[in-house]
CSV table of C-alpha atoms in Angstrom, one decimal:
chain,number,residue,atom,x,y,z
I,10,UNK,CA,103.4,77.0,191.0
I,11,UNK,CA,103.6,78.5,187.3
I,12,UNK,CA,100.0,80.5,186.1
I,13,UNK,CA,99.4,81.4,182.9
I,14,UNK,CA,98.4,85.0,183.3
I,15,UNK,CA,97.6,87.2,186.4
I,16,UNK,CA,94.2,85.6,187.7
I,17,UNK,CA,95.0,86.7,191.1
I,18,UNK,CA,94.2,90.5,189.7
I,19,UNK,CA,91.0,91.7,189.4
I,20,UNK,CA,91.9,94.1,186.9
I,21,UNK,CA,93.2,91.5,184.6
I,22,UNK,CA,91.2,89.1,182.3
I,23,UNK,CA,91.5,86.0,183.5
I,24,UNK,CA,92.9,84.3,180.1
I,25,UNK,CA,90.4,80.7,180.6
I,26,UNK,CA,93.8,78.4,181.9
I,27,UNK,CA,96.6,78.4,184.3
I,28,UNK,CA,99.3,76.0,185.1
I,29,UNK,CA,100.1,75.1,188.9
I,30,UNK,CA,101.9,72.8,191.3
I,31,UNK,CA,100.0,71.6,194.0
I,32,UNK,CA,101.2,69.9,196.9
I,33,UNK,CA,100.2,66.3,198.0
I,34,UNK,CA,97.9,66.4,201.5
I,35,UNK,CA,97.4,70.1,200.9
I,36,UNK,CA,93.8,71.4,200.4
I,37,UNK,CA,93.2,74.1,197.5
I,38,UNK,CA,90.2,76.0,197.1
I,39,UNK,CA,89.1,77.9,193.9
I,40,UNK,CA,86.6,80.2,193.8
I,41,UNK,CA,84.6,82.9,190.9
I,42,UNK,CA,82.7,85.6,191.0
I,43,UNK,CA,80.6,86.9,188.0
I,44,UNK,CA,80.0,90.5,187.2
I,45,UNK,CA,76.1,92.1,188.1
I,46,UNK,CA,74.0,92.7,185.0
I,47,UNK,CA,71.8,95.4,184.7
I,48,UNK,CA,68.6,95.8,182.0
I,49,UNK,CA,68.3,99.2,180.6
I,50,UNK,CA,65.3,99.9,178.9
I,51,UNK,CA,65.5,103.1,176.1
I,52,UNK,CA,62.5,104.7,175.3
I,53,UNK,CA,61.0,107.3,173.5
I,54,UNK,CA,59.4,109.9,175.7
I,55,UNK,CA,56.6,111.2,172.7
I,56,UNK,CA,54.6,108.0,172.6
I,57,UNK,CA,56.5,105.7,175.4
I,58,UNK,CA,57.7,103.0,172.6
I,59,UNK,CA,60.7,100.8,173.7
I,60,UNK,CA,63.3,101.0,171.5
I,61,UNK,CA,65.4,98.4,173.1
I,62,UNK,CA,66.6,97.0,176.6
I,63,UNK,CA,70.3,97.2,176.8
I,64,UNK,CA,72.1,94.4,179.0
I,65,UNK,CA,75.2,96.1,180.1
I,66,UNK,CA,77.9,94.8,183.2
I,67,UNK,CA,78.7,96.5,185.8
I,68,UNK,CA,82.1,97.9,183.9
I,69,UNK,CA,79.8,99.1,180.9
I,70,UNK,CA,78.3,102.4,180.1
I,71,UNK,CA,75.2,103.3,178.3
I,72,UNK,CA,77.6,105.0,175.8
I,73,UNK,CA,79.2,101.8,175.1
I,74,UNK,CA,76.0,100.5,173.2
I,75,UNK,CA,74.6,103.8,172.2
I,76,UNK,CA,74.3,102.2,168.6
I,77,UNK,CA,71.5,100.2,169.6
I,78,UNK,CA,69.5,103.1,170.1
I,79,UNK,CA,70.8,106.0,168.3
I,80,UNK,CA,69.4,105.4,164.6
I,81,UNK,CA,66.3,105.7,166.5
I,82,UNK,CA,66.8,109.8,167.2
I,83,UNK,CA,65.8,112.2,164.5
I,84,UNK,CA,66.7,115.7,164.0
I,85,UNK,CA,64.1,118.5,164.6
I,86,UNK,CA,61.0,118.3,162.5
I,87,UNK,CA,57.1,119.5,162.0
I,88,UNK,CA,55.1,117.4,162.4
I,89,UNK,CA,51.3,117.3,160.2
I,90,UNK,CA,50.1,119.2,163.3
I,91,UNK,CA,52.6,121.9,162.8
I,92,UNK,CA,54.2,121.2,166.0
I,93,UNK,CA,58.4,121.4,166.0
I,94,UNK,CA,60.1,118.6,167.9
I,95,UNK,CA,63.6,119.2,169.2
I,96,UNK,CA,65.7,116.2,170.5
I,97,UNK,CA,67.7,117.5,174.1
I,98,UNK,CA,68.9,114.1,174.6
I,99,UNK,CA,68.5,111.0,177.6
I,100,UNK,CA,66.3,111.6,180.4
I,101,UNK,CA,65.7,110.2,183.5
I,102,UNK,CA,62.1,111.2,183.4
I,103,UNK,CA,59.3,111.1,180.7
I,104,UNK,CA,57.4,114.0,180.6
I,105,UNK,CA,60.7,116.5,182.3
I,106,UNK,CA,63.7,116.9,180.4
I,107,UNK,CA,66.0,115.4,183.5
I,108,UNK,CA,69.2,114.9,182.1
I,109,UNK,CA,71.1,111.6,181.9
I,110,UNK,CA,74.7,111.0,181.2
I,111,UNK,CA,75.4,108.2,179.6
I,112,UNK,CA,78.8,107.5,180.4
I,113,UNK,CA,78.4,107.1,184.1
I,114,UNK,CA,78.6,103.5,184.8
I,115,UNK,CA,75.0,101.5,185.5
I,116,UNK,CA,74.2,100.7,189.3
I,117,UNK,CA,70.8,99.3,188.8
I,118,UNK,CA,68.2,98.8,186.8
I,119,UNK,CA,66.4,101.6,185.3
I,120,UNK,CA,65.2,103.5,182.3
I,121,UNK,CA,66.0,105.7,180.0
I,122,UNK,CA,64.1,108.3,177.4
I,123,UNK,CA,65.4,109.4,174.2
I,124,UNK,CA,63.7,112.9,175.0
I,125,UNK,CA,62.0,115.5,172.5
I,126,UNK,CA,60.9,118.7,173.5
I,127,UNK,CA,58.1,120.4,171.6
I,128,UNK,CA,55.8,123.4,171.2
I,129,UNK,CA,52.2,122.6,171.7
I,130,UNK,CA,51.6,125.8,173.7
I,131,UNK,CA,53.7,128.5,171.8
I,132,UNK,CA,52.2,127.2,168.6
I,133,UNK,CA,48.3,127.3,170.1
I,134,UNK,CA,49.0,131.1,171.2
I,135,UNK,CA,50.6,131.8,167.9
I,136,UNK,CA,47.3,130.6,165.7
I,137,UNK,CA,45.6,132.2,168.2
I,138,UNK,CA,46.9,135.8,168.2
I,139,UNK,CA,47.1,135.4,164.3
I,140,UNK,CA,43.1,134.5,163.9
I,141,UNK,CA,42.3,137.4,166.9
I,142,UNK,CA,44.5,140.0,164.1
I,143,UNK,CA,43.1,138.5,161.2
I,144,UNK,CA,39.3,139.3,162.6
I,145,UNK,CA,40.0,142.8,164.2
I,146,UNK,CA,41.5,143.9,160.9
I,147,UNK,CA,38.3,142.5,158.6
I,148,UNK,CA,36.3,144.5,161.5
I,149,UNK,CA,38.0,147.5,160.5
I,150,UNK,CA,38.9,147.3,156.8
I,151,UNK,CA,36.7,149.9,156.0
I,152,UNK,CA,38.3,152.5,157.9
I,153,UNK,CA,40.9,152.3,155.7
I,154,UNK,CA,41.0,154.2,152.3
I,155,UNK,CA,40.9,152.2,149.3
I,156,UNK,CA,44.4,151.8,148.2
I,157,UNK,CA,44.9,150.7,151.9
I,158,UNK,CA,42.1,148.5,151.8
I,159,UNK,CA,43.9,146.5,148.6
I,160,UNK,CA,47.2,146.3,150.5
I,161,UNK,CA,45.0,144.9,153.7
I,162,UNK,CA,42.8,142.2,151.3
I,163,UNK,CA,46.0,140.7,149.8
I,164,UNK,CA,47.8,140.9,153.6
I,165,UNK,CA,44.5,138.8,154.8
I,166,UNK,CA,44.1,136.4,152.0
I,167,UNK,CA,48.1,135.4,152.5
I,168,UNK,CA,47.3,135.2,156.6
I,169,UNK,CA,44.3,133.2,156.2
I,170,UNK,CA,46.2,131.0,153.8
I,171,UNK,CA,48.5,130.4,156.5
I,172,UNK,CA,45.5,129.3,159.0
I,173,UNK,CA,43.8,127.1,156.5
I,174,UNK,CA,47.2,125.0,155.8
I,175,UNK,CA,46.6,121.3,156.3
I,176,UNK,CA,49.1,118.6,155.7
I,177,UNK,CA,50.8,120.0,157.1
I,178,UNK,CA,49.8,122.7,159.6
I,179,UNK,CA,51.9,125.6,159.4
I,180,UNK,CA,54.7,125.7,162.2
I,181,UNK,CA,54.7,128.0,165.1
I,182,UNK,CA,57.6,130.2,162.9
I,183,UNK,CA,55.0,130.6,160.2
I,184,UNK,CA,52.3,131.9,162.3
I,185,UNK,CA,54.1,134.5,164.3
I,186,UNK,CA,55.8,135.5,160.7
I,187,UNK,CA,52.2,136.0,159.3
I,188,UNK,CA,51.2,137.9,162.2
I,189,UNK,CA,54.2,139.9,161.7
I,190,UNK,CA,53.8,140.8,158.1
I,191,UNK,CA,49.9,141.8,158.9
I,192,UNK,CA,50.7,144.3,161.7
I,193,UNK,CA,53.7,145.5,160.4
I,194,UNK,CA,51.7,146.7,156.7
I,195,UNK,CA,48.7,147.9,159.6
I,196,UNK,CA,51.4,150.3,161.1
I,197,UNK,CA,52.2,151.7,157.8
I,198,UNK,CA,48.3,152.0,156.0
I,199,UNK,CA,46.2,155.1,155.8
I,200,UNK,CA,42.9,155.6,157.4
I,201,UNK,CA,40.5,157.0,155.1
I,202,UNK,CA,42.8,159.6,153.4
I,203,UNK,CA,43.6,158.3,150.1
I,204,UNK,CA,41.7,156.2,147.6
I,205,UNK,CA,42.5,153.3,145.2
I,206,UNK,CA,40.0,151.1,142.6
I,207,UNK,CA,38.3,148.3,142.6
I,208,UNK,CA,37.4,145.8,140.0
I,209,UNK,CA,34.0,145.9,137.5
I,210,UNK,CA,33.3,145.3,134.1
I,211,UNK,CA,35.4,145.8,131.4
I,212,UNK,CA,36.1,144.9,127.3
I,213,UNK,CA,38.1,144.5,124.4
I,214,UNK,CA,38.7,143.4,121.4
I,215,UNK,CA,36.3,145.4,118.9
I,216,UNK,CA,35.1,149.1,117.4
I,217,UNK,CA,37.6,151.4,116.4
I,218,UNK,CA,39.2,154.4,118.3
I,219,UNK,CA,39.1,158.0,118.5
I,220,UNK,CA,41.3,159.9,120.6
I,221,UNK,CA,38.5,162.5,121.9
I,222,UNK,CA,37.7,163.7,125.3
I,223,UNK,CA,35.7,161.6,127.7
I,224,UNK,CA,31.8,161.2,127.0
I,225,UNK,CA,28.5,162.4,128.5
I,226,UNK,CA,28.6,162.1,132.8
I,227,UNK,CA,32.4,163.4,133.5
I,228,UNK,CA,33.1,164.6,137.1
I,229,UNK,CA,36.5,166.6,136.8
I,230,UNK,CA,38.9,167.6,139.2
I,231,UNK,CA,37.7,165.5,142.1
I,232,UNK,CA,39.6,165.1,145.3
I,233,UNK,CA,39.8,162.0,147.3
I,234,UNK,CA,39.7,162.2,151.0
I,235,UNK,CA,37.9,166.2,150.4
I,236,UNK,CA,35.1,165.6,147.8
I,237,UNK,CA,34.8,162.1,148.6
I,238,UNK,CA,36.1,158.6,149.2
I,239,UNK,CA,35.8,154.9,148.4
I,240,UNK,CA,34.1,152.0,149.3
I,241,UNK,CA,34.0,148.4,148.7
I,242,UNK,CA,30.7,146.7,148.5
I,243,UNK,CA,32.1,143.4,148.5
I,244,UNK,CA,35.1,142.7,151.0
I,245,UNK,CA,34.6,138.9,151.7
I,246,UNK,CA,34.9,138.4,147.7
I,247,UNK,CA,37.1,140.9,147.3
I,248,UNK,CA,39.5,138.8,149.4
I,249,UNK,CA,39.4,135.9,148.0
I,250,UNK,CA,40.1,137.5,144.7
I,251,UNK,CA,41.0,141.0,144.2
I,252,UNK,CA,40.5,141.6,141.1
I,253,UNK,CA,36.9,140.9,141.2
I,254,UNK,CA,36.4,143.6,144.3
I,255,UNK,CA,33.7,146.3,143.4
I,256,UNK,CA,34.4,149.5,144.1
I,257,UNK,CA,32.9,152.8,144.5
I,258,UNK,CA,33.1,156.2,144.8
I,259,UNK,CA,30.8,158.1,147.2
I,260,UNK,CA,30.9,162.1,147.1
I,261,UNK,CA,30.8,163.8,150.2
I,262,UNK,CA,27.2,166.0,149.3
I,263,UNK,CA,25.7,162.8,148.8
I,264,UNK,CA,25.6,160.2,146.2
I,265,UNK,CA,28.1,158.1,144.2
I,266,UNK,CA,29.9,159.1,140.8
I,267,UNK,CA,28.8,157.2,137.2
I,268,UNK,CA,30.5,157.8,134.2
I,269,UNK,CA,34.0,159.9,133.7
I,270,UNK,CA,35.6,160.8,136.7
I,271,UNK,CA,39.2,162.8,137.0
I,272,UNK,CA,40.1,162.1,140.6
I,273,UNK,CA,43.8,163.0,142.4
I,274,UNK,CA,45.0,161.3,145.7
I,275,UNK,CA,48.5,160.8,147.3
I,276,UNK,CA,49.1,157.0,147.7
I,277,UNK,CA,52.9,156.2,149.9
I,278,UNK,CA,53.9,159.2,148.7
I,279,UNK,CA,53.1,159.5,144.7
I,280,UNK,CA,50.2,161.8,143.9
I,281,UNK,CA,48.6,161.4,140.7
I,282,UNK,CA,45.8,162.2,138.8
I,283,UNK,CA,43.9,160.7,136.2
I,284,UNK,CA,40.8,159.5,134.8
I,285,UNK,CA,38.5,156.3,136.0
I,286,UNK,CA,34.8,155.3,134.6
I,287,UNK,CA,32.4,154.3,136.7
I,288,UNK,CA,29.3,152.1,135.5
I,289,UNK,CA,25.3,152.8,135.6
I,290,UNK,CA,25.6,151.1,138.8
I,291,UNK,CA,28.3,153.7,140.3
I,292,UNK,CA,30.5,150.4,140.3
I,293,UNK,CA,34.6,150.9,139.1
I,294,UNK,CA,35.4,149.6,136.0
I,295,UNK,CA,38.3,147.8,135.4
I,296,UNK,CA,40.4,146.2,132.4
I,297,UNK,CA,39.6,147.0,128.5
I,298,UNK,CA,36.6,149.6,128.4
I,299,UNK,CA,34.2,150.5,125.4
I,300,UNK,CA,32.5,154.2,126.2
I,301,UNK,CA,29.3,153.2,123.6
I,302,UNK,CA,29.0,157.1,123.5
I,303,UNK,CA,32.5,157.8,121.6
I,304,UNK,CA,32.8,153.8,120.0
I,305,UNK,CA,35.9,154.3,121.6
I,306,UNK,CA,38.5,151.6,123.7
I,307,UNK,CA,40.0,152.3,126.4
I,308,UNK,CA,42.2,150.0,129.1
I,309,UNK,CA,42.0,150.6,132.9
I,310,UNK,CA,44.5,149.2,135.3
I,311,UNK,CA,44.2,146.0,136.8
I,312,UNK,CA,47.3,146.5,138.9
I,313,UNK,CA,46.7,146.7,142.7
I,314,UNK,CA,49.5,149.3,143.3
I,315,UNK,CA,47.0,151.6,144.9
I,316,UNK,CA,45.7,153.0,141.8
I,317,UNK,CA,44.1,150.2,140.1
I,318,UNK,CA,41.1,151.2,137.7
I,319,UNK,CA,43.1,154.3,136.4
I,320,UNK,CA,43.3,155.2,132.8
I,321,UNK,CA,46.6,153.6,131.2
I,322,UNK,CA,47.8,155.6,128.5
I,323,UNK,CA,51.5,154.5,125.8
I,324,UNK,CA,52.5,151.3,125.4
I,325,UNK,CA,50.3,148.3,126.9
I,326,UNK,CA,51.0,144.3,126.5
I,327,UNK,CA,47.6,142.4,127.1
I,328,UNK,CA,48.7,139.5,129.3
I,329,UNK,CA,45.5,137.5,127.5
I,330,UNK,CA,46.4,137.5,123.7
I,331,UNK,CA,50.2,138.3,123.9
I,332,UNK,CA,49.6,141.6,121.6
I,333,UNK,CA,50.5,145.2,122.2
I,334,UNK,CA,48.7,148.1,122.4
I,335,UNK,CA,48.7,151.5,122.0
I,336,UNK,CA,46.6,154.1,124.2
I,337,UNK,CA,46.9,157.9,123.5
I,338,UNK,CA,49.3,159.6,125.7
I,339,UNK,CA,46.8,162.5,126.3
I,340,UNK,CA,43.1,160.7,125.7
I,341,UNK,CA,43.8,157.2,126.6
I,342,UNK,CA,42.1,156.4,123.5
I,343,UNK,CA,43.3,152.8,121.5
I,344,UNK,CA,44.9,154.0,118.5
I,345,UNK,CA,44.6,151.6,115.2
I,346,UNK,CA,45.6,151.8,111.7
I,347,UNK,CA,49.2,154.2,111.7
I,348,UNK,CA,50.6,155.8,114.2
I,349,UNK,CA,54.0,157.6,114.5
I,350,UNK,CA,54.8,157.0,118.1
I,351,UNK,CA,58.6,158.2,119.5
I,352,UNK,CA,59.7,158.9,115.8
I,353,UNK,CA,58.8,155.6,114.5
I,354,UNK,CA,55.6,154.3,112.5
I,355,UNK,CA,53.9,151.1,113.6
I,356,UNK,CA,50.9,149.7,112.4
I,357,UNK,CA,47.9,148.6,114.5
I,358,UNK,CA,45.4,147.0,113.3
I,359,UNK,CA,42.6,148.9,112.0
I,360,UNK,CA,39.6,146.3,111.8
I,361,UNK,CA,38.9,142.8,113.5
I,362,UNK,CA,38.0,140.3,110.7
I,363,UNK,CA,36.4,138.2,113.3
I,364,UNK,CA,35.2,138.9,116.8
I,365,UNK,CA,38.6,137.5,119.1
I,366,UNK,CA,37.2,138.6,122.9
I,367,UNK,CA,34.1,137.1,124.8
I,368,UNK,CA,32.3,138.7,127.3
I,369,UNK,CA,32.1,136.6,130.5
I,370,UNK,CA,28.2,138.1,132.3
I,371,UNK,CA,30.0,135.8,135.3
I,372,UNK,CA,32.9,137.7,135.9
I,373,UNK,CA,32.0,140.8,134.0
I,374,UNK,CA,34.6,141.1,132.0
I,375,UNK,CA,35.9,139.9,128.6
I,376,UNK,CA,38.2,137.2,128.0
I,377,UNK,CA,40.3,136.6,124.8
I,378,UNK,CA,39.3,133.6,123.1
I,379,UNK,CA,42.3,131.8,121.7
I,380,UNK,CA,41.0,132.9,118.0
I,381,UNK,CA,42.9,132.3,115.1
I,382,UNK,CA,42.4,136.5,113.9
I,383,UNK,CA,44.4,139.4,114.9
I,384,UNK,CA,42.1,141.7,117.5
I,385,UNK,CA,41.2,145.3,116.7
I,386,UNK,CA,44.2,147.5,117.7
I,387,UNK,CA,47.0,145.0,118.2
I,388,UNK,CA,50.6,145.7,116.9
I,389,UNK,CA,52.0,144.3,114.0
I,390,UNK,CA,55.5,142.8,114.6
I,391,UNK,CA,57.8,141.0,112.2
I,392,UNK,CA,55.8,140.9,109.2
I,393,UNK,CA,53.9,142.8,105.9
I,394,UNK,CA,51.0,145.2,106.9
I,395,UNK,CA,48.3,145.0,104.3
I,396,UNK,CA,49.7,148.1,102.6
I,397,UNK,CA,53.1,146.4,101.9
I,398,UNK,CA,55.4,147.5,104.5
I,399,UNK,CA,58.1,145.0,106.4
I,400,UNK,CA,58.1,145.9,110.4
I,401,UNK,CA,60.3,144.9,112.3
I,402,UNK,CA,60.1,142.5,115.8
I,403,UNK,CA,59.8,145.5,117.8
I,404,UNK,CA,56.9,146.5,115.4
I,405,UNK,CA,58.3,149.9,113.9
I,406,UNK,CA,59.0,150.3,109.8
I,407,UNK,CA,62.3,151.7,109.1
């Protein structure tokens, strides 16, 4: 008998012909077996979708047709809920990571999950914890002195930013990280033994200047956390935008400063003293100033560095018109016309051939109004004054 390959092996591949002999009155029988099938179905555990049903032999793996399922698994993601999904791999069950290995051969029929963890619950207890802070610390802002309480508004608004995210919701990482950021600036904030400013009306833009001391209605030599301390009447605004937060300044015998006041305080370790102005209403003022009593301008911060509403005095760049400025190093008055400042002479202009800022009764303040005419007081840079001398970009004539 000659074969054409080793049939009689079951390890071999039986090639689809042989070649024998056979023997006359002799009685051959040929017989086959074929190899058990099995179905696998893959599917993903988040929603139960099938992704596909493998066929596989009894010799085959999983493994062996892991392309028909593999373009299907993702890396981790957030979803719009703000939930992160983590792929761990095949399972055995659904809703329990039970792991699978795919490259054990298939006995039966079963199936299979392409399996994603998630975290539903740690996120739900970290936008829970962040909303519990986020109340307890509105609860307490005013025991807080004021520069504190300008740190805490801006903490809040950035928090509450994180809890209002939609599309998507912000991730369990970015919860706990807000969280963090509040509690960690808590740990480091005053209560009520240093003051800051608030926001209130302010102006610019017209009158001329006189470096004088302060008008009618001065309080000198005041001493936050001793004579008296802040307050903020509006903290739900104030939030929302900080530079509109309205401040004042109650004194410990009893009612609130107006006009002039000098006040000292230690804020994270800088103590300074210097002048702010408070209104009729005993609320801060804030940004350019005009005290009618003197005709005289006069710019208070508007940074929230724990002394905002304090006098500025040199060199200031108005954000609104692009100009510079220059307030008197002792008064804080606006200087126009020339001055020799640092052993050069610049020249800043001495009238306002058309009114160039607005006064806004919303906001309180006035707003620069894009005019084509050079505002009371700016610097002149690069060009002729009206006398005939050339200054230079920096503004100084040499």
């Amino acid at each position: 008998m000659a074969v054409s390959g080793d049939f009689e092996n079951p390890t071999t591949t039986y090639p689809g012909q042989f070649d024998i002999t056979l023997k006359s009155g002799k009685t051959y029988i040929f017989g086959y077996t074929t190899p058990a099938i099995y179905k696998i179905k893959v599917r993903d555990n988040r929603d139960n979708d099938l992704i596909t049903t493998l066929t596989l032999r009894s010799t085959e793996t999983v493994q062996d047709k892991a392309s028909l399922y593999s373009h299907k698994i993702t890396s981790d993601y957030i979803d719009n809920n703000g939930i992160t999904w983590h792929y761990e791999g095949l399972s055995t069950d659904k809703d329990t990571y039970q792991d699978y290995d795919p490259t054990f051969r298939v006995t039966s029929d079963e199936t299979v999950y392409v399996f994603y963890s998630n975290d539903k619950a740690e996120r739900a207890k970290a936008e829970k914890d962040l909303k519990s802070a986020v109340s307890a610390a509105r609860n307490n802002l005013n025991n807080y002195d004021a520069p504190s309480q300008a740190l805490l508004l801006a903490q809040l608004a950035d928090a509450q930013a994180i809890l209002d995210r939609i599309n998507r919701k912000s991730s369990t990482s970015e919860l706990e990280a807000a969280l963090d950021a509040l509690n960690n600036l808590l740990a480091t904030l005053q209560p009520r033994k240093s003051g800051g400013g608030g926001g209130g009306r302010g102006g610019s833009g017209g009158g001329s200047g006189s470096a004088g001391k302060k008008s009618t209605g001065q309080n000198s030599g005041i001493r936050v956390g001793l004579d008296g301390n802040w307050e903020l009447t509006n903290p739900a605004e104030a939030q929302a935008n900080p530079d509109g937060s309205k401040w004042k300044f109650n004194l410990t015998n009893g009612g609130s400063v107006t006009g002039w006041a000098y006040l000292t305080y230690t804020y994270e370790g800088r103590t300074k003293s210097e002048w702010y102005h408070f209104g009729n209403d005993s609320i801060m003022d804030s940004g350019w100033f005009l005290d009618t009593n003197s005709n005289t301008w006069y710019y208070l911060s508007m940074d929230h560095d724990g002394f905002f509403g304090e006098m500025v005095k040199g060199w200031h760049y108005d954000g609104q018109d692009g100009r510079w400025y220059y307030l008197d190093p002792n008064s804080g008055a606006m200087h126009t016309g020339w001055s020799k400042i640092g052993g050069e002479f610049y020249y800043l202009n001495p009238t306002a051939p058309a009114q160039t800022w607005f006064f806004d009764n919303a906001t309180g303040r006035w707003n620069f109004g894009d005019i084509k005419s050079r505002p009371l007081g700016s610097m002149y840079q690069n060009e002729s004054t009206p006398d005939g001398y050339h200054v230079n970009e920096s503004g100084a004539w040499r």
